[in-house]
Structure formats: C-alpha cells, structure tokens
Amino acid sequence: MKKITFILILFSLHSFLFCQNIKPKYDIDFDNKWEWNQLFDRANNEDTFKDIQKLKRILSINNARFVFYQLSRLAHPKDIKELGEIEKNQSKWGGGFYGIIPAHFSNIGSIPQPLDFNNLIKTALYLAEVRSENYKFISNSNFDYPIKFSNNKFPNLTESRISPNLHLELDFSVIEDLLKIFNKNKITFEDAQHLVSDKIFSEMLKHRRELGYIPEPLPDSTDLARFIFHAASKEPLDEIWKWLNPWNDFCLSDLYVLQNEYKTLLKTLMSHNQTITNHILSRISLFLPDDIYFSDRLSFAVNWGIRSWTTENTLGTNIVQFKDDYDKMFRTLTHETFHRVQLKLCPVDSIRNNKRSFEDLVYHDFPAKEDQIFYETLSYIMLEGTATFVGGIDDKWKEKEKILEGKRLLEQIVHEVYAEHNFENSAKLLNQGLKSNGPFYALGYFMSKTIVKELGEREIGLLLKEGCISFFKKYIEILDNGTYTKDLKFSLYIIEKMNKVNAFF
C-alpha cells in the first residue's frame, strides 16, 4: 500500500513539473510558413472553427503567422499574463495613453492562455481584437497620426533667395542609432542608456516636462532607456507588445515594426539634405530683416504624442508622426525652425538678463499678475501664429472656424483674468488654445496673413522685434481701415486692456 501511495505521489509530482516546464505542442510548425486551411483542418470543435474564421477576417496571413510564431515561442502559456505587467510599467514610466486608448490588460484573468490548440486560437483572437481596436483608436484620434507609409515620391521643393546669415543642419544620427540597435539580436540595458545620454533626448524630455499640459508621470532618461531596451528586444512578449500598438514603448514600436520603411525614408531624406534645408531657409528668409544671424541643427527623433519641439538649446522633430508625408513634414520643420529664429528676434524683459527661452519671450515684469497673464497669452498667439503662417497650413484646415474659436478663447481668458481673477481657469484656457495646433494657432495665423497681405512678408520680422503689442495693434489698425467683417475684430474691452499693458513699455 505504501509503495502504491509513493508511486502515485511521484506520478503527480512528475505531472506537475511536466505541466510547469514543458511547452504544449500544437501539431503545426509555426516556425515556417503555414496556410489558413491548416488551422481549419486542426480545429476539432465548432467554436474553434468559428474563432479561426473571425481571426482570418481580422488578420492578414502574415500578421497571423507572426502572432502564432511569437505565442509558440513562449516558455510557458501562463507567460501571456505578463502583458498586464508590461502595460502597467509602460504607464508608470510615462508612456501611457491618458485614456485615449484603454488599458486592455488590467484584468489579466480575462486573457486566454495558449494551453492547447483550441486555447491558442482563443489567445491569438484576443490579441488580434486588441490590436484592431488600438489601430481604430489611433486612426480616429486627434493626433493626425499616419498608421502606414503612403509610398509618396519626394516632392519638387521650391526655393528662392536665402539670406547668407541663415544656416541649418539636419541631424539624423538618433534615428540611425535606433535602427542599428533594432538590427542587433540582443542589446543590454547599458546600450540603451548610452544612446539616451545623447543631448537630443535630454532636451526632448525637458520640453515634454515643461509643456505644462501633459499629465504625470513624465518619462526621464532611465524610463526612455527602458522603452528603447524593450523596443529592441526579440523576446516573444516584447515582440507581441510592439505588434499590438505602434504607440507602445513611447512610439518606438512604430519605428521597430516598420524599420525597413524607415530605413528607406532615412536614405531619401539624407540624399535630399541640402534641398530640404534650402527650402526651409528660403521660406524663412522672406520674413526676416537681413541683419538677423541664425545657425542651428534640427534633429530627428521619436517622441510619443509630440510632433516637434523647440528648447533654448535644441530643435527636434518626431519622424514617426510624418512617415513619408513630406508636405506635412516640411511645413512642420519650417514652423519649428522659425520658432528658433523667434528666440533671436523677439524682445526679452531686462529682468531676465537676456535669457532666450520661450518662457522669457512671453514674460514681462508687470506689477499686476493679471497683466502678465494677458501679455503671455498675446505673446503665444503671436509666436505660434507667425510660425504657422511661415510654415504653411494643410489645405483641409478649417481656418474660419478655428479663428473665431481662438478669438472667443481670448475673450474668455480676459474675462477670467480681469473680471473673475481666476488664474487657474485662465491657465486651462491657454492650454486649450495652444494644445495640438489649437485655436490660437489659427487666430495668430490669420493675423499674420492679414498683415502680410497689406504690408508684405518683411513686416512679420519687424513686428516680432517690437513684440506682441505692436503685432496686435498693427492687426487692429488694418482691420479698422479695411472692409473686414465685424466677427474678426477684437472687442473694445480687449483693446482697452491692450492699451493699458502697452503703457508699461
């Protein structure tokens, strides 16, 4: 009896260890190409057959081969639950989506485990539906994010006279380094940290922190190194994570999954380097006095949710938000480069000791906080509006609608500041006006367009040198002397506050 009991215990222990350590066999070689009929032939019940039909409707054969291959590589079926931890870490490291895309793996118990063939199909279908939902969210979001490359040809770029005092260099080194890392079979976390030590990344993250409207947590250099490390990883769960959403791993998933297309894009951009810089500088030259000297470097990187950034020290742009949409890319590059020129042009309060950041450009040492907030609002409208006009806009931009919304927001801010003294609300309204090419871009764009139409391109550079009050007063003067509709004119209350602020200069 004791012998039988011992054998049963031994058999149970062996079975437990077998279940824990031996991968299930699915009777299909997922390491090689297979066809849908092989899955249908293997289905042994109606539910599995229907799940395969659903899967076929959602995924191409290549995507299906990819996900089954990665699932078959898992050390154990239960490892699929670790997607919940990956999702949680992504948010903790500052790469979450703030509700734009839901957390799919917060209830980890709902994920089927690929314990056998039937459950393998259920797992693949679950992941395919998550991926499909993610791509729908991205397509319908306000980020204007291209999911795929469009196979656009490089355009014929116009260029005219370039001021000899303007110089620009395009820097592709970060993208080159990332693509090289992705091509390696394995990297260390130290490799990722070394790459992140580049000044381009530190300034990019600094800009993100200083925007003011992105919720915490905000990524630091260690977090970004984690994203790079996982984006370069060839482990099956990391591969699945990148496949599920191009925004994962701080958008590095996009660069990884479509790396062949990005290599081609990079080669195209580098071969047209001088043509691109000439196009940007010739456009900017139209608006500047000849005595302005400008020399800068524009770096390409990856930065989830932000198309481009300008700091006191650097100028950068996010390649994944353009792909091969060259028109949008060159409009944005011109826009952001002009922001750097503004740092040279615009007046700065002497109390700032001639510092040159955007925070300095929008500041003046007024006795009353209300006047400072008003001046800051006017400054941002001028800065973003002139840069948008110089860079150009998409033909689909609903200009009039956005202009009137910008004007309404400005009036609301003036009311909140001067009548209600509600500085918290005014800050929210300012962010609303500036967020994601918001209404203040459109209002400032129309003001710039109106001034150029009446006085020529050079007037923009001259008004920037004088500051936002001169910019607004010139616009008001043009509207008063022209045949413009009443809805485009500022209220007497705003003009009164503008005159009050102007008295301090």
PDB file of C-alpha atoms in Angstrom, residues 156-400:
ATOM      1  CA  ASN A 156       9.792  69.142 -56.041  1.00  0.00           C
ATOM      2  CA  LEU A 157      10.632  71.683 -53.347  1.00  0.00           C
ATOM      3  CA  THR A 158      10.606  75.378 -54.134  1.00  0.00           C
ATOM      4  CA  GLU A 159      13.436  77.611 -53.066  1.00  0.00           C
ATOM      5  CA  SER A 160      14.331  81.241 -53.644  1.00  0.00           C
ATOM      6  CA  ARG A 161      16.838  83.689 -52.216  1.00  0.00           C
ATOM      7  CA  ILE A 162      18.394  82.571 -48.914  1.00  0.00           C
ATOM      8  CA  SER A 163      19.830  85.120 -46.529  1.00  0.00           C
ATOM      9  CA  PRO A 164      23.591  84.445 -46.164  1.00  0.00           C
ATOM     10  CA  ASN A 165      23.172  84.802 -42.393  1.00  0.00           C
ATOM     11  CA  LEU A 166      20.868  81.772 -42.067  1.00  0.00           C
ATOM     12  CA  HIS A 167      22.290  78.269 -41.609  1.00  0.00           C
ATOM     13  CA  LEU A 168      20.588  74.952 -40.799  1.00  0.00           C
ATOM     14  CA  GLU A 169      21.878  71.406 -40.443  1.00  0.00           C
ATOM     15  CA  LEU A 170      19.683  68.297 -40.404  1.00  0.00           C
ATOM     16  CA  ASP A 171      20.740  65.625 -37.911  1.00  0.00           C
ATOM     17  CA  PHE A 172      19.558  62.025 -38.459  1.00  0.00           C
ATOM     18  CA  SER A 173      22.016  60.394 -36.031  1.00  0.00           C
ATOM     19  CA  VAL A 174      19.439  59.369 -33.386  1.00  0.00           C
ATOM     20  CA  ILE A 175      17.250  57.542 -35.908  1.00  0.00           C
ATOM     21  CA  GLU A 176      20.329  55.893 -37.430  1.00  0.00           C
ATOM     22  CA  ASP A 177      21.444  54.701 -33.970  1.00  0.00           C
ATOM     23  CA  LEU A 178      17.988  53.391 -33.069  1.00  0.00           C
ATOM     24  CA  LEU A 179      17.699  51.438 -36.325  1.00  0.00           C
ATOM     25  CA  LYS A 180      21.172  49.960 -35.775  1.00  0.00           C
ATOM     26  CA  ILE A 181      20.190  48.846 -32.262  1.00  0.00           C
ATOM     27  CA  PHE A 182      16.963  47.301 -33.588  1.00  0.00           C
ATOM     28  CA  ASN A 183      19.001  45.300 -36.075  1.00  0.00           C
ATOM     29  CA  LYS A 184      21.007  43.598 -33.313  1.00  0.00           C
ATOM     30  CA  ASN A 185      19.935  40.197 -31.985  1.00  0.00           C
ATOM     31  CA  LYS A 186      20.347  41.362 -28.412  1.00  0.00           C
ATOM     32  CA  ILE A 187      21.243  44.560 -26.569  1.00  0.00           C
ATOM     33  CA  THR A 188      21.963  45.356 -22.929  1.00  0.00           C
ATOM     34  CA  PHE A 189      20.223  47.983 -20.850  1.00  0.00           C
ATOM     35  CA  GLU A 190      23.567  49.804 -20.755  1.00  0.00           C
ATOM     36  CA  ASP A 191      23.441  50.040 -24.568  1.00  0.00           C
ATOM     37  CA  ALA A 192      20.060  51.768 -24.300  1.00  0.00           C
ATOM     38  CA  GLN A 193      21.303  54.094 -21.552  1.00  0.00           C
ATOM     39  CA  HIS A 194      24.300  55.071 -23.675  1.00  0.00           C
ATOM     40  CA  LEU A 195      22.021  56.041 -26.550  1.00  0.00           C
ATOM     41  CA  VAL A 196      19.712  58.053 -24.263  1.00  0.00           C
ATOM     42  CA  SER A 197      22.671  60.066 -22.955  1.00  0.00           C
ATOM     43  CA  ASP A 198      22.566  61.999 -26.246  1.00  0.00           C
ATOM     44  CA  LYS A 199      21.681  65.670 -25.671  1.00  0.00           C
ATOM     45  CA  ILE A 200      18.889  65.414 -28.238  1.00  0.00           C
ATOM     46  CA  PHE A 201      16.958  63.058 -25.960  1.00  0.00           C
ATOM     47  CA  SER A 202      17.555  65.034 -22.759  1.00  0.00           C
ATOM     48  CA  GLU A 203      16.274  68.250 -24.374  1.00  0.00           C
ATOM     49  CA  MET A 204      13.310  66.383 -25.883  1.00  0.00           C
ATOM     50  CA  LEU A 205      12.283  65.104 -22.443  1.00  0.00           C
ATOM     51  CA  LYS A 206      12.873  68.530 -20.903  1.00  0.00           C
ATOM     52  CA  HIS A 207      10.495  70.113 -23.416  1.00  0.00           C
ATOM     53  CA  ARG A 208       7.877  67.453 -22.594  1.00  0.00           C
ATOM     54  CA  ARG A 209       8.149  68.204 -18.869  1.00  0.00           C
ATOM     55  CA  GLU A 210       7.880  71.956 -19.387  1.00  0.00           C
ATOM     56  CA  LEU A 211       4.809  71.916 -21.649  1.00  0.00           C
ATOM     57  CA  GLY A 212       2.516  72.003 -18.630  1.00  0.00           C
ATOM     58  CA  TYR A 213      -0.467  70.166 -20.089  1.00  0.00           C
ATOM     59  CA  ILE A 214       0.829  66.571 -20.232  1.00  0.00           C
ATOM     60  CA  PRO A 215      -0.229  64.682 -17.074  1.00  0.00           C
ATOM     61  CA  GLU A 216       2.303  62.963 -14.861  1.00  0.00           C
ATOM     62  CA  PRO A 217       4.114  60.630 -14.751  1.00  0.00           C
ATOM     63  CA  LEU A 218       6.538  62.134 -17.255  1.00  0.00           C
ATOM     64  CA  PRO A 219       9.444  59.990 -18.502  1.00  0.00           C
ATOM     65  CA  ASP A 220      13.035  60.665 -17.521  1.00  0.00           C
ATOM     66  CA  SER A 221      16.164  59.343 -19.242  1.00  0.00           C
ATOM     67  CA  THR A 222      16.007  56.000 -17.376  1.00  0.00           C
ATOM     68  CA  ASP A 223      12.406  55.497 -18.482  1.00  0.00           C
ATOM     69  CA  LEU A 224      13.310  56.262 -22.095  1.00  0.00           C
ATOM     70  CA  ALA A 225      16.200  53.782 -21.882  1.00  0.00           C
ATOM     71  CA  ARG A 226      13.700  51.155 -20.697  1.00  0.00           C
ATOM     72  CA  PHE A 227      11.490  51.852 -23.703  1.00  0.00           C
ATOM     73  CA  ILE A 228      14.432  51.572 -26.093  1.00  0.00           C
ATOM     74  CA  PHE A 229      15.605  48.345 -24.420  1.00  0.00           C
ATOM     75  CA  HIS A 230      12.168  46.697 -24.737  1.00  0.00           C
ATOM     76  CA  ALA A 231      11.598  48.077 -28.243  1.00  0.00           C
ATOM     77  CA  ALA A 232      14.851  46.429 -29.367  1.00  0.00           C
ATOM     78  CA  SER A 233      14.100  43.166 -27.565  1.00  0.00           C
ATOM     79  CA  LYS A 234      13.443  39.992 -29.574  1.00  0.00           C
ATOM     80  CA  GLU A 235      11.687  38.240 -26.668  1.00  0.00           C
ATOM     81  CA  PRO A 236       8.223  36.971 -27.693  1.00  0.00           C
ATOM     82  CA  LEU A 237       6.203  39.132 -25.268  1.00  0.00           C
ATOM     83  CA  ASP A 238       8.116  42.261 -26.292  1.00  0.00           C
ATOM     84  CA  GLU A 239       7.543  41.383 -29.949  1.00  0.00           C
ATOM     85  CA  ILE A 240       3.802  40.904 -29.314  1.00  0.00           C
ATOM     86  CA  TRP A 241       3.657  44.198 -27.396  1.00  0.00           C
ATOM     87  CA  LYS A 242       5.187  46.119 -30.295  1.00  0.00           C
ATOM     88  CA  TRP A 243       2.843  44.389 -32.746  1.00  0.00           C
ATOM     89  CA  LEU A 244      -0.246  45.304 -30.711  1.00  0.00           C
ATOM     90  CA  ASN A 245       0.147  49.078 -30.927  1.00  0.00           C
ATOM     91  CA  PRO A 246       2.607  51.371 -32.805  1.00  0.00           C
ATOM     92  CA  TRP A 247       2.352  53.817 -29.878  1.00  0.00           C
ATOM     93  CA  ASN A 248       3.731  51.267 -27.412  1.00  0.00           C
ATOM     94  CA  ASP A 249       7.212  51.756 -25.951  1.00  0.00           C
ATOM     95  CA  PHE A 250       6.888  55.535 -26.366  1.00  0.00           C
ATOM     96  CA  CYS A 251       6.148  55.115 -30.098  1.00  0.00           C
ATOM     97  CA  LEU A 252       9.383  53.215 -30.659  1.00  0.00           C
ATOM     98  CA  SER A 253       7.213  50.214 -31.582  1.00  0.00           C
ATOM     99  CA  ASP A 254       6.303  52.034 -34.787  1.00  0.00           C
ATOM    100  CA  LEU A 255       9.955  52.593 -35.680  1.00  0.00           C
ATOM    101  CA  TYR A 256      10.751  48.945 -34.904  1.00  0.00           C
ATOM    102  CA  VAL A 257       7.846  47.280 -36.712  1.00  0.00           C
ATOM    103  CA  LEU A 258       8.257  49.425 -39.858  1.00  0.00           C
ATOM    104  CA  GLN A 259      12.037  49.718 -39.672  1.00  0.00           C
ATOM    105  CA  ASN A 260      12.577  48.740 -43.331  1.00  0.00           C
ATOM    106  CA  GLU A 261      10.285  51.571 -44.450  1.00  0.00           C
ATOM    107  CA  TYR A 262      12.046  54.000 -42.104  1.00  0.00           C
ATOM    108  CA  LYS A 263      15.439  52.972 -43.469  1.00  0.00           C
ATOM    109  CA  THR A 264      14.211  53.820 -46.970  1.00  0.00           C
ATOM    110  CA  LEU A 265      12.769  57.131 -45.733  1.00  0.00           C
ATOM    111  CA  LEU A 266      16.018  57.999 -43.977  1.00  0.00           C
ATOM    112  CA  LYS A 267      18.021  57.272 -47.107  1.00  0.00           C
ATOM    113  CA  THR A 268      15.679  59.546 -49.116  1.00  0.00           C
ATOM    114  CA  LEU A 269      15.893  62.411 -46.629  1.00  0.00           C
ATOM    115  CA  MET A 270      19.664  62.198 -46.348  1.00  0.00           C
ATOM    116  CA  SER A 271      20.089  62.183 -50.117  1.00  0.00           C
ATOM    117  CA  HIS A 272      17.993  65.391 -50.332  1.00  0.00           C
ATOM    118  CA  ASN A 273      19.529  67.005 -47.261  1.00  0.00           C
ATOM    119  CA  GLN A 274      20.629  70.248 -48.910  1.00  0.00           C
ATOM    120  CA  THR A 275      17.413  70.598 -50.919  1.00  0.00           C
ATOM    121  CA  ILE A 276      15.357  70.372 -47.710  1.00  0.00           C
ATOM    122  CA  THR A 277      17.439  72.938 -45.814  1.00  0.00           C
ATOM    123  CA  ASN A 278      17.392  75.320 -48.789  1.00  0.00           C
ATOM    124  CA  HIS A 279      13.609  75.034 -48.978  1.00  0.00           C
ATOM    125  CA  ILE A 280      13.190  75.806 -45.267  1.00  0.00           C
ATOM    126  CA  LEU A 281      15.667  78.692 -45.181  1.00  0.00           C
ATOM    127  CA  SER A 282      14.405  80.325 -48.374  1.00  0.00           C
ATOM    128  CA  ARG A 283      10.883  80.360 -46.944  1.00  0.00           C
ATOM    129  CA  ILE A 284      12.067  81.864 -43.649  1.00  0.00           C
ATOM    130  CA  SER A 285      14.253  84.440 -45.422  1.00  0.00           C
ATOM    131  CA  LEU A 286      11.134  86.079 -46.878  1.00  0.00           C
ATOM    132  CA  PHE A 287      10.034  87.266 -43.436  1.00  0.00           C
ATOM    133  CA  LEU A 288      13.294  88.433 -41.866  1.00  0.00           C
ATOM    134  CA  PRO A 289      15.468  91.537 -41.964  1.00  0.00           C
ATOM    135  CA  ASP A 290      18.913  90.755 -43.385  1.00  0.00           C
ATOM    136  CA  ASP A 291      20.748  91.613 -40.148  1.00  0.00           C
ATOM    137  CA  ILE A 292      19.446  88.518 -38.337  1.00  0.00           C
ATOM    138  CA  TYR A 293      22.077  85.794 -37.925  1.00  0.00           C
ATOM    139  CA  PHE A 294      20.822  82.269 -37.320  1.00  0.00           C
ATOM    140  CA  SER A 295      22.603  78.907 -37.220  1.00  0.00           C
ATOM    141  CA  ASP A 296      21.058  75.728 -35.856  1.00  0.00           C
ATOM    142  CA  ARG A 297      20.726  71.971 -36.035  1.00  0.00           C
ATOM    143  CA  LEU A 298      17.395  70.181 -36.489  1.00  0.00           C
ATOM    144  CA  SER A 299      17.395  66.647 -35.060  1.00  0.00           C
ATOM    145  CA  PHE A 300      15.055  63.774 -35.905  1.00  0.00           C
ATOM    146  CA  ALA A 301      13.959  61.541 -33.011  1.00  0.00           C
ATOM    147  CA  VAL A 302      10.909  59.653 -31.621  1.00  0.00           C
ATOM    148  CA  ASN A 303       8.607  61.269 -29.065  1.00  0.00           C
ATOM    149  CA  TRP A 304       5.118  59.892 -28.438  1.00  0.00           C
ATOM    150  CA  GLY A 305       2.289  62.384 -28.987  1.00  0.00           C
ATOM    151  CA  ILE A 306       4.501  65.396 -29.844  1.00  0.00           C
ATOM    152  CA  ARG A 307       5.221  66.265 -33.453  1.00  0.00           C
ATOM    153  CA  SER A 308       8.129  68.668 -32.861  1.00  0.00           C
ATOM    154  CA  TRP A 309       9.804  70.605 -30.073  1.00  0.00           C
ATOM    155  CA  THR A 310      11.933  73.679 -29.538  1.00  0.00           C
ATOM    156  CA  THR A 311      14.018  74.413 -26.447  1.00  0.00           C
ATOM    157  CA  GLU A 312      16.594  77.061 -25.669  1.00  0.00           C
ATOM    158  CA  ASN A 313      19.308  74.677 -26.877  1.00  0.00           C
ATOM    159  CA  THR A 314      17.792  72.343 -29.457  1.00  0.00           C
ATOM    160  CA  LEU A 315      15.308  71.883 -32.252  1.00  0.00           C
ATOM    161  CA  GLY A 316      13.755  68.462 -32.827  1.00  0.00           C
ATOM    162  CA  THR A 317      11.058  66.624 -34.743  1.00  0.00           C
ATOM    163  CA  ASN A 318       9.302  63.274 -34.406  1.00  0.00           C
ATOM    164  CA  ILE A 319       9.800  61.216 -37.558  1.00  0.00           C
ATOM    165  CA  VAL A 320       7.070  58.653 -36.793  1.00  0.00           C
ATOM    166  CA  GLN A 321       4.324  61.292 -36.941  1.00  0.00           C
ATOM    167  CA  PHE A 322       5.194  62.070 -40.568  1.00  0.00           C
ATOM    168  CA  LYS A 323       6.448  58.858 -42.157  1.00  0.00           C
ATOM    169  CA  ASP A 324       6.544  59.794 -45.850  1.00  0.00           C
ATOM    170  CA  ASP A 325       4.027  62.654 -45.697  1.00  0.00           C
ATOM    171  CA  TYR A 326       6.646  65.082 -46.991  1.00  0.00           C
ATOM    172  CA  ASP A 327       4.328  68.067 -47.287  1.00  0.00           C
ATOM    173  CA  LYS A 328       3.380  67.909 -43.617  1.00  0.00           C
ATOM    174  CA  MET A 329       6.974  67.216 -42.633  1.00  0.00           C
ATOM    175  CA  PHE A 330       8.418  70.253 -44.395  1.00  0.00           C
ATOM    176  CA  ARG A 331       5.631  72.554 -43.189  1.00  0.00           C
ATOM    177  CA  THR A 332       6.378  71.461 -39.632  1.00  0.00           C
ATOM    178  CA  LEU A 333      10.156  71.718 -39.989  1.00  0.00           C
ATOM    179  CA  THR A 334       9.793  75.268 -41.308  1.00  0.00           C
ATOM    180  CA  HIS A 335       7.394  76.124 -38.472  1.00  0.00           C
ATOM    181  CA  GLU A 336       9.729  74.804 -35.779  1.00  0.00           C
ATOM    182  CA  THR A 337      12.837  76.343 -37.307  1.00  0.00           C
ATOM    183  CA  PHE A 338      11.075  79.709 -37.346  1.00  0.00           C
ATOM    184  CA  HIS A 339      10.414  79.277 -33.615  1.00  0.00           C
ATOM    185  CA  ARG A 340      14.172  79.144 -33.114  1.00  0.00           C
ATOM    186  CA  VAL A 341      14.539  82.320 -35.180  1.00  0.00           C
ATOM    187  CA  GLN A 342      11.944  83.994 -32.934  1.00  0.00           C
ATOM    188  CA  LEU A 343      14.276  83.419 -29.986  1.00  0.00           C
ATOM    189  CA  LYS A 344      16.770  85.668 -31.772  1.00  0.00           C
ATOM    190  CA  LEU A 345      14.221  88.279 -32.845  1.00  0.00           C
ATOM    191  CA  CYS A 346      11.782  88.918 -30.021  1.00  0.00           C
ATOM    192  CA  PRO A 347      12.378  91.349 -27.127  1.00  0.00           C
ATOM    193  CA  VAL A 348      13.074  89.994 -23.630  1.00  0.00           C
ATOM    194  CA  ASP A 349      12.459  91.792 -20.346  1.00  0.00           C
ATOM    195  CA  SER A 350      15.727  93.064 -18.847  1.00  0.00           C
ATOM    196  CA  ILE A 351      14.894  91.291 -15.570  1.00  0.00           C
ATOM    197  CA  ARG A 352      15.526  88.003 -17.397  1.00  0.00           C
ATOM    198  CA  ASN A 353      19.118  89.084 -18.156  1.00  0.00           C
ATOM    199  CA  ASN A 354      18.624  88.476 -21.877  1.00  0.00           C
ATOM    200  CA  LYS A 355      17.888  84.755 -21.495  1.00  0.00           C
ATOM    201  CA  ARG A 356      16.396  83.197 -24.585  1.00  0.00           C
ATOM    202  CA  SER A 357      13.734  80.578 -23.887  1.00  0.00           C
ATOM    203  CA  PHE A 358      10.059  80.750 -24.786  1.00  0.00           C
ATOM    204  CA  GLU A 359       9.239  81.373 -21.140  1.00  0.00           C
ATOM    205  CA  ASP A 360      11.410  84.514 -21.397  1.00  0.00           C
ATOM    206  CA  LEU A 361       9.767  85.688 -24.620  1.00  0.00           C
ATOM    207  CA  VAL A 362       6.278  85.631 -23.093  1.00  0.00           C
ATOM    208  CA  TYR A 363       7.259  87.278 -19.790  1.00  0.00           C
ATOM    209  CA  HIS A 364       7.266  90.909 -18.717  1.00  0.00           C
ATOM    210  CA  ASP A 365       7.659  92.160 -15.159  1.00  0.00           C
ATOM    211  CA  PHE A 366       4.244  93.786 -14.706  1.00  0.00           C
ATOM    212  CA  PRO A 367       3.111  94.928 -11.224  1.00  0.00           C
ATOM    213  CA  ALA A 368      -0.191  93.038 -11.663  1.00  0.00           C
ATOM    214  CA  LYS A 369      -0.401  89.309 -12.316  1.00  0.00           C
ATOM    215  CA  GLU A 370      -3.473  89.899 -14.497  1.00  0.00           C
ATOM    216  CA  ASP A 371      -1.394  91.929 -16.967  1.00  0.00           C
ATOM    217  CA  GLN A 372       1.332  89.282 -17.057  1.00  0.00           C
ATOM    218  CA  ILE A 373      -1.170  86.525 -17.957  1.00  0.00           C
ATOM    219  CA  PHE A 374      -2.749  88.709 -20.634  1.00  0.00           C
ATOM    220  CA  TYR A 375       0.682  89.562 -22.099  1.00  0.00           C
ATOM    221  CA  GLU A 376       1.677  85.890 -22.059  1.00  0.00           C
ATOM    222  CA  THR A 377      -1.499  84.952 -23.959  1.00  0.00           C
ATOM    223  CA  LEU A 378      -0.946  87.624 -26.616  1.00  0.00           C
ATOM    224  CA  SER A 379       2.698  86.576 -26.969  1.00  0.00           C
ATOM    225  CA  TYR A 380       1.860  82.919 -27.555  1.00  0.00           C
ATOM    226  CA  ILE A 381      -0.765  83.838 -30.164  1.00  0.00           C
ATOM    227  CA  MET A 382       1.833  85.909 -31.995  1.00  0.00           C
ATOM    228  CA  LEU A 383       4.620  83.304 -31.723  1.00  0.00           C
ATOM    229  CA  GLU A 384       2.535  80.310 -32.802  1.00  0.00           C
ATOM    230  CA  GLY A 385       0.554  82.289 -35.363  1.00  0.00           C
ATOM    231  CA  THR A 386       3.569  83.690 -37.206  1.00  0.00           C
ATOM    232  CA  ALA A 387       5.343  80.305 -37.173  1.00  0.00           C
ATOM    233  CA  THR A 388       2.189  78.642 -38.559  1.00  0.00           C
ATOM    234  CA  PHE A 389       1.937  81.238 -41.324  1.00  0.00           C
ATOM    235  CA  VAL A 390       5.616  80.898 -42.267  1.00  0.00           C
ATOM    236  CA  GLY A 391       5.440  77.086 -42.203  1.00  0.00           C
ATOM    237  CA  GLY A 392       2.126  76.907 -44.035  1.00  0.00           C
ATOM    238  CA  ILE A 393      -1.093  75.022 -43.344  1.00  0.00           C
ATOM    239  CA  ASP A 394      -2.844  71.917 -44.610  1.00  0.00           C
ATOM    240  CA  ASP A 395      -5.479  72.603 -47.257  1.00  0.00           C
ATOM    241  CA  LYS A 396      -8.009  70.785 -45.054  1.00  0.00           C
ATOM    242  CA  TRP A 397      -7.543  73.227 -42.172  1.00  0.00           C
ATOM    243  CA  LYS A 398     -10.892  74.793 -41.236  1.00  0.00           C
ATOM    244  CA  GLU A 399      -9.459  78.278 -40.932  1.00  0.00           C
ATOM    245  CA  LYS A 400     -12.503  80.490 -40.248  1.00  0.00           C
TER     246      LYS A 400
END
